[in-house]
Amino acid sequence: MIPSNPDLSGRLALVTGASRGIGYQLCLQLAKAGAEIIAVARTVGGLEELDDAITELGGKCTLVPLDLKDHDGIDRLGGVIAERWGRLDIMVANAGILGAVSPVGQMKSKTFDELMSVNLTSVWRLIRTTEPLLRQSDAGRAILLSSSVAHTARAFWGPYAASKAAVEVLGRTWAAESEKTALRVNLVNPGGTRTHMRAQAMPGENPDSLPTAEQTAAKIIGLASPDLQETGKLWDVPTQSWKDYQLPA
């Protein structure tokens, strides 16, 4: 299990994909736990709604309208955080796009390149720009969102699945490289959740059969706790358990 109801008072959290869905709800719950939020998304309206909601909670939020295809913008973000705060305690790489559910050989190159830019390259740029800041924290925590399809090779989901599988390898490698520090890096499979992306992927599915983004976020926030000791693992939200990455001998 992971810590429940963590006390994040005085901690600084960066969340991408913050304007809706799981990212939006994670921002709210991190703020409720006491964290100051740096909310990153390309949808300004959603960010402003989030700011209002966090303000109502008595929390603090800095809005960063940024398209994660702007990789230079991600690099600049690290510098801005360093200048203003000097450290970062929590980084949540939540943003992602579906691309297209189609045969591997029929996906347009532009769609493939955009998917990899947002789902994979932006995560690497976030790791690169935030790692020095996270190491300045007494308990840096990085949370990278993945998906169950990274492990199933489901037909028609190839590029999206490949992007998430690559993020998992990046995250596990980063965790191994920082194992002897106070930084803890973990992956998350949120499972089926009532979000816009899920509706795109499964148009015939009854959304009422799925947990809400708020419910899913509540089962992830413990990964931000300073008390968490696990690193380089995958937290599976549907089963509320750690996935074992060890392969048979």
mmCIF file of C-alpha atoms in Angstrom:
data_model
loop_
_atom_site.group_PDB
_atom_site.id
_atom_site.type_symbol
_atom_site.label_atom_id
_atom_site.label_comp_id
_atom_site.label_asym_id
_atom_site.label_seq_id
_atom_site.Cartn_x
_atom_site.Cartn_y
_atom_site.Cartn_z
ATOM 1 C CA MET A 1 0.000 0.000 0.000
ATOM 2 C CA ILE A 2 0.923 3.672 -0.203
ATOM 3 C CA PRO A 3 0.490 6.339 2.496
ATOM 4 C CA SER A 4 -3.065 7.659 2.805
ATOM 5 C CA ASN A 5 -3.991 11.274 3.545
ATOM 6 C CA PRO A 6 -0.410 12.559 3.248
ATOM 7 C CA ASP A 7 0.516 15.862 4.869
ATOM 8 C CA LEU A 8 2.011 17.986 2.083
ATOM 9 C CA SER A 9 2.077 21.282 3.954
ATOM 10 C CA GLY A 10 4.683 23.644 2.538
ATOM 11 C CA ARG A 11 5.519 21.398 -0.412
ATOM 12 C CA LEU A 12 5.620 22.519 -4.036
ATOM 13 C CA ALA A 13 4.010 20.344 -6.722
ATOM 14 C CA LEU A 14 4.186 20.592 -10.517
ATOM 15 C CA VAL A 15 1.382 18.819 -12.419
ATOM 16 C CA THR A 16 1.035 18.593 -16.214
ATOM 17 C CA GLY A 17 -2.297 18.062 -17.934
ATOM 18 C CA ALA A 18 -3.795 20.049 -15.072
ATOM 19 C CA SER A 19 -6.803 21.580 -16.821
ATOM 20 C CA ARG A 20 -9.068 18.527 -16.689
ATOM 21 C CA GLY A 21 -9.441 14.882 -15.761
ATOM 22 C CA ILE A 22 -7.019 13.143 -13.420
ATOM 23 C CA GLY A 23 -4.515 16.008 -13.558
ATOM 24 C CA TYR A 24 -7.138 18.563 -12.479
ATOM 25 C CA GLN A 25 -8.274 16.387 -9.599
ATOM 26 C CA LEU A 26 -4.708 15.641 -8.507
ATOM 27 C CA CYS A 27 -4.067 19.380 -8.298
ATOM 28 C CA LEU A 28 -7.125 19.846 -6.098
ATOM 29 C CA GLN A 29 -6.205 16.985 -3.801
ATOM 30 C CA LEU A 30 -2.564 18.019 -3.554
ATOM 31 C CA ALA A 31 -3.752 21.516 -2.642
ATOM 32 C CA LYS A 32 -6.146 20.128 -0.023
ATOM 33 C CA ALA A 33 -3.192 18.251 1.480
ATOM 34 C CA GLY A 34 -1.306 21.542 1.802
ATOM 35 C CA ALA A 35 0.842 21.695 -1.343
ATOM 36 C CA GLU A 36 1.367 24.786 -3.469
ATOM 37 C CA ILE A 37 0.570 23.963 -7.100
ATOM 38 C CA ILE A 38 2.277 24.772 -10.391
ATOM 39 C CA ALA A 39 -0.418 23.796 -12.896
ATOM 40 C CA VAL A 40 0.664 23.185 -16.487
ATOM 41 C CA ALA A 41 -1.762 22.734 -19.400
ATOM 42 C CA ARG A 42 -2.525 24.197 -22.797
ATOM 43 C CA THR A 43 -6.209 24.947 -22.028
ATOM 44 C CA VAL A 44 -6.319 28.345 -20.357
ATOM 45 C CA GLY A 45 -10.006 28.154 -19.437
ATOM 46 C CA GLY A 46 -9.509 24.902 -17.534
ATOM 47 C CA LEU A 47 -6.495 26.324 -15.734
ATOM 48 C CA GLU A 48 -8.473 29.377 -14.646
ATOM 49 C CA GLU A 49 -11.253 27.158 -13.289
ATOM 50 C CA LEU A 50 -8.637 25.186 -11.369
ATOM 51 C CA ASP A 51 -7.143 28.376 -9.965
ATOM 52 C CA ASP A 52 -10.571 29.467 -8.716
ATOM 53 C CA ALA A 53 -11.172 26.069 -7.098
ATOM 54 C CA ILE A 54 -7.786 26.035 -5.351
ATOM 55 C CA THR A 55 -8.243 29.618 -4.177
ATOM 56 C CA GLU A 56 -11.578 28.629 -2.644
ATOM 57 C CA LEU A 57 -9.707 25.933 -0.717
ATOM 58 C CA GLY A 58 -7.316 28.583 0.594
ATOM 59 C CA GLY A 59 -4.469 27.173 -1.474
ATOM 60 C CA LYS A 60 -1.882 28.692 -3.806
ATOM 61 C CA CYS A 61 -1.637 27.985 -7.527
ATOM 62 C CA THR A 62 0.597 29.277 -10.303
ATOM 63 C CA LEU A 63 -0.782 28.753 -13.805
ATOM 64 C CA VAL A 64 1.516 27.832 -16.695
ATOM 65 C CA PRO A 65 -0.258 27.771 -20.078
ATOM 66 C CA LEU A 66 2.081 25.553 -22.076
ATOM 67 C CA ASP A 67 1.697 23.127 -24.956
ATOM 68 C CA LEU A 68 4.025 20.229 -24.108
ATOM 69 C CA LYS A 69 5.069 20.022 -27.749
ATOM 70 C CA ASP A 70 6.958 23.219 -26.931
ATOM 71 C CA HIS A 71 10.005 21.402 -25.601
ATOM 72 C CA ASP A 72 12.045 24.585 -25.231
ATOM 73 C CA GLY A 73 9.212 25.913 -23.073
ATOM 74 C CA ILE A 74 9.554 22.899 -20.780
ATOM 75 C CA ASP A 75 13.271 23.599 -20.464
ATOM 76 C CA ARG A 76 12.565 27.227 -19.543
ATOM 77 C CA LEU A 77 10.058 26.118 -16.913
ATOM 78 C CA GLY A 78 12.798 24.506 -14.838
ATOM 79 C CA GLY A 79 14.768 27.741 -14.853
ATOM 80 C CA VAL A 80 11.751 29.770 -13.759
ATOM 81 C CA ILE A 81 11.041 27.392 -10.869
ATOM 82 C CA ALA A 82 14.693 27.499 -9.821
ATOM 83 C CA GLU A 83 14.701 31.297 -9.803
ATOM 84 C CA ARG A 84 11.414 31.703 -7.940
ATOM 85 C CA TRP A 85 11.378 28.765 -5.513
ATOM 86 C CA GLY A 86 14.821 27.156 -5.660
ATOM 87 C CA ARG A 87 13.452 23.640 -5.408
ATOM 88 C CA LEU A 88 10.567 21.338 -6.338
ATOM 89 C CA ASP A 89 9.092 18.650 -4.083
ATOM 90 C CA ILE A 90 6.626 16.835 -6.355
ATOM 91 C CA MET A 91 6.499 16.377 -10.123
ATOM 92 C CA VAL A 92 3.503 14.675 -11.750
ATOM 93 C CA ALA A 93 3.876 13.912 -15.483
ATOM 94 C CA ASN A 94 0.203 13.349 -16.183
ATOM 95 C CA ALA A 95 -0.428 14.947 -19.591
ATOM 96 C CA GLY A 96 -0.941 12.650 -22.552
ATOM 97 C CA ILE A 97 -2.831 12.237 -25.793
ATOM 98 C CA LEU A 98 -4.400 9.172 -27.380
ATOM 99 C CA GLY A 99 -3.316 9.783 -30.944
ATOM 100 C CA ALA A 100 -5.441 7.417 -33.008
ATOM 101 C CA VAL A 101 -6.705 3.920 -32.321
ATOM 102 C CA SER A 102 -5.683 2.297 -35.598
ATOM 103 C CA PRO A 103 -3.417 -0.363 -37.098
ATOM 104 C CA VAL A 104 0.259 0.449 -36.619
ATOM 105 C CA GLY A 105 0.917 0.621 -40.347
ATOM 106 C CA GLN A 106 -2.010 2.946 -41.025
ATOM 107 C CA MET A 107 -1.297 5.709 -38.505
ATOM 108 C CA LYS A 108 -0.258 8.963 -40.152
ATOM 109 C CA SER A 109 3.312 10.004 -39.458
ATOM 110 C CA LYS A 110 2.184 13.421 -38.196
ATOM 111 C CA THR A 111 -0.129 11.760 -35.661
ATOM 112 C CA PHE A 112 2.616 9.382 -34.535
ATOM 113 C CA ASP A 113 5.174 12.166 -34.150
ATOM 114 C CA GLU A 114 2.761 14.338 -32.159
ATOM 115 C CA LEU A 115 1.870 11.444 -29.859
ATOM 116 C CA MET A 116 5.511 10.681 -29.109
ATOM 117 C CA SER A 117 6.282 14.370 -28.654
ATOM 118 C CA VAL A 118 3.620 14.776 -25.962
ATOM 119 C CA ASN A 119 3.610 11.342 -24.323
ATOM 120 C CA LEU A 120 7.323 10.554 -24.333
ATOM 121 C CA THR A 121 9.660 13.381 -25.317
ATOM 122 C CA SER A 122 7.924 15.911 -23.054
ATOM 123 C CA VAL A 123 8.317 13.519 -20.117
ATOM 124 C CA TRP A 124 12.041 13.222 -20.782
ATOM 125 C CA ARG A 125 12.297 17.028 -20.999
ATOM 126 C CA LEU A 126 10.383 17.308 -17.704
ATOM 127 C CA ILE A 127 12.742 14.820 -16.071
ATOM 128 C CA ARG A 128 15.750 16.731 -17.331
ATOM 129 C CA THR A 129 14.503 20.163 -16.254
ATOM 130 C CA THR A 130 13.096 19.137 -12.853
ATOM 131 C CA GLU A 131 15.648 16.610 -11.593
ATOM 132 C CA PRO A 132 18.046 19.232 -10.137
ATOM 133 C CA LEU A 133 15.075 20.903 -8.418
ATOM 134 C CA LEU A 134 13.701 17.638 -7.046
ATOM 135 C CA ARG A 135 17.138 16.795 -5.669
ATOM 136 C CA GLN A 136 17.051 20.068 -3.724
ATOM 137 C CA SER A 137 14.005 18.759 -1.845
ATOM 138 C CA ASP A 138 14.369 16.726 1.326
ATOM 139 C CA ALA A 139 11.889 14.237 -0.178
ATOM 140 C CA GLY A 140 11.519 14.739 -3.923
ATOM 141 C CA ARG A 141 8.722 12.685 -5.467
ATOM 142 C CA ALA A 142 8.175 12.033 -9.195
ATOM 143 C CA ILE A 143 4.966 10.398 -10.432
ATOM 144 C CA LEU A 144 4.748 9.349 -14.085
ATOM 145 C CA LEU A 145 1.374 8.290 -15.501
ATOM 146 C CA SER A 146 1.370 5.116 -17.592
ATOM 147 C CA SER A 147 -1.336 2.710 -18.781
ATOM 148 C CA SER A 148 -2.169 -0.983 -18.677
ATOM 149 C CA VAL A 149 -1.786 -1.143 -22.475
ATOM 150 C CA ALA A 150 1.964 -0.685 -22.000
ATOM 151 C CA HIS A 151 1.981 -4.360 -20.949
ATOM 152 C CA THR A 152 -0.680 -5.931 -23.172
ATOM 153 C CA ALA A 153 0.243 -5.070 -26.802
ATOM 154 C CA ARG A 154 -3.458 -4.678 -27.550
ATOM 155 C CA ALA A 155 -4.383 -4.537 -31.240
ATOM 156 C CA PHE A 156 -4.751 -0.996 -32.650
ATOM 157 C CA TRP A 157 -3.169 0.633 -29.589
ATOM 158 C CA GLY A 158 0.454 0.219 -30.683
ATOM 159 C CA PRO A 159 1.868 3.784 -30.724
ATOM 160 C CA TYR A 160 0.075 4.876 -27.531
ATOM 161 C CA ALA A 161 1.119 1.668 -25.782
ATOM 162 C CA ALA A 162 4.691 2.068 -27.012
ATOM 163 C CA SER A 163 4.858 5.628 -25.672
ATOM 164 C CA LYS A 164 3.703 4.493 -22.227
ATOM 165 C CA ALA A 165 6.037 1.489 -22.184
ATOM 166 C CA ALA A 166 8.920 3.825 -23.004
ATOM 167 C CA VAL A 167 7.893 6.198 -20.194
ATOM 168 C CA GLU A 168 7.975 3.263 -17.778
ATOM 169 C CA VAL A 169 11.507 2.327 -18.826
ATOM 170 C CA LEU A 170 12.619 5.961 -18.517
ATOM 171 C CA GLY A 171 11.069 6.192 -15.067
ATOM 172 C CA ARG A 172 12.574 2.951 -13.819
ATOM 173 C CA THR A 173 15.992 3.940 -15.145
ATOM 174 C CA TRP A 174 15.726 7.350 -13.492
ATOM 175 C CA ALA A 175 14.745 5.647 -10.238
ATOM 176 C CA ALA A 176 17.802 3.379 -10.422
ATOM 177 C CA GLU A 177 20.060 6.343 -11.078
ATOM 178 C CA SER A 178 18.680 8.274 -8.084
ATOM 179 C CA GLU A 179 18.203 5.330 -5.720
ATOM 180 C CA LYS A 180 20.820 6.565 -3.254
ATOM 181 C CA THR A 181 19.237 10.032 -3.006
ATOM 182 C CA ALA A 182 16.060 11.294 -1.341
ATOM 183 C CA LEU A 183 14.268 11.281 -4.718
ATOM 184 C CA ARG A 184 11.633 8.587 -5.286
ATOM 185 C CA VAL A 185 10.322 7.909 -8.802
ATOM 186 C CA ASN A 186 7.266 5.758 -9.475
ATOM 187 C CA LEU A 187 4.890 4.923 -12.307
ATOM 188 C CA VAL A 188 1.098 4.723 -12.156
ATOM 189 C CA ASN A 189 -1.484 2.707 -14.049
ATOM 190 C CA PRO A 190 -4.659 4.691 -13.289
ATOM 191 C CA GLY A 191 -6.940 2.105 -14.862
ATOM 192 C CA GLY A 192 -10.174 2.909 -16.656
ATOM 193 C CA THR A 193 -11.390 6.326 -15.492
ATOM 194 C CA ARG A 194 -14.264 8.582 -16.519
ATOM 195 C CA THR A 195 -12.233 11.071 -18.563
ATOM 196 C CA HIS A 196 -12.396 12.745 -21.958
ATOM 197 C CA MET A 197 -9.579 10.557 -23.293
ATOM 198 C CA ARG A 198 -11.329 7.386 -22.155
ATOM 199 C CA ALA A 199 -14.490 8.481 -23.960
ATOM 200 C CA GLN A 200 -12.425 8.996 -27.113
ATOM 201 C CA ALA A 201 -10.854 5.562 -26.819
ATOM 202 C CA MET A 202 -14.009 3.667 -25.829
ATOM 203 C CA PRO A 203 -16.955 5.542 -27.387
ATOM 204 C CA GLY A 204 -19.448 2.736 -26.718
ATOM 205 C CA GLU A 205 -18.583 2.354 -23.036
ATOM 206 C CA ASN A 206 -20.976 3.420 -20.305
ATOM 207 C CA PRO A 207 -19.035 6.116 -18.369
ATOM 208 C CA ASP A 208 -21.091 5.425 -15.250
ATOM 209 C CA SER A 209 -19.356 2.039 -15.027
ATOM 210 C CA LEU A 210 -16.017 3.753 -14.390
ATOM 211 C CA PRO A 211 -14.572 5.540 -11.355
ATOM 212 C CA THR A 212 -14.455 9.326 -11.592
ATOM 213 C CA ALA A 213 -11.209 11.234 -12.027
ATOM 214 C CA GLU A 214 -11.592 12.413 -8.437
ATOM 215 C CA GLN A 215 -11.804 8.830 -7.180
ATOM 216 C CA THR A 216 -8.757 7.777 -9.202
ATOM 217 C CA ALA A 217 -6.713 10.779 -8.084
ATOM 218 C CA ALA A 218 -7.468 9.948 -4.453
ATOM 219 C CA LYS A 219 -5.734 6.588 -4.963
ATOM 220 C CA ILE A 220 -2.620 8.201 -6.467
ATOM 221 C CA ILE A 221 -1.881 11.129 -4.155
ATOM 222 C CA GLY A 222 -0.126 8.925 -1.580
ATOM 223 C CA LEU A 223 2.786 8.592 -4.029
ATOM 224 C CA ALA A 224 3.578 12.246 -3.274
ATOM 225 C CA SER A 225 4.031 11.574 0.443
ATOM 226 C CA PRO A 226 7.437 12.290 2.026
ATOM 227 C CA ASP A 227 6.905 9.020 3.915
ATOM 228 C CA LEU A 228 6.897 6.923 0.723
ATOM 229 C CA GLN A 229 10.024 4.771 0.392
ATOM 230 C CA GLU A 230 9.319 2.707 -2.742
ATOM 231 C CA THR A 231 11.003 3.748 -5.984
ATOM 232 C CA GLY A 232 11.148 2.405 -9.540
ATOM 233 C CA LYS A 233 7.804 0.630 -9.196
ATOM 234 C CA LEU A 234 4.398 0.691 -10.865
ATOM 235 C CA TRP A 235 1.411 1.510 -8.681
ATOM 236 C CA ASP A 236 -1.693 -0.215 -10.075
ATOM 237 C CA VAL A 237 -4.738 1.826 -9.076
ATOM 238 C CA PRO A 238 -7.438 -0.778 -9.893
ATOM 239 C CA THR A 239 -5.869 -3.355 -7.555
ATOM 240 C CA GLN A 240 -4.289 -0.825 -5.149
ATOM 241 C CA SER A 241 -1.026 -2.753 -5.287
ATOM 242 C CA TRP A 242 2.524 -2.545 -6.616
ATOM 243 C CA LYS A 243 3.237 -4.362 -9.866
ATOM 244 C CA ASP A 244 6.269 -6.615 -9.736
ATOM 245 C CA TYR A 245 8.674 -5.776 -12.554
ATOM 246 C CA GLN A 246 10.963 -8.695 -11.812
ATOM 247 C CA LEU A 247 11.139 -11.188 -14.663
ATOM 248 C CA PRO A 248 11.437 -14.951 -14.088
ATOM 249 C CA ALA A 249 15.025 -16.238 -13.970
#
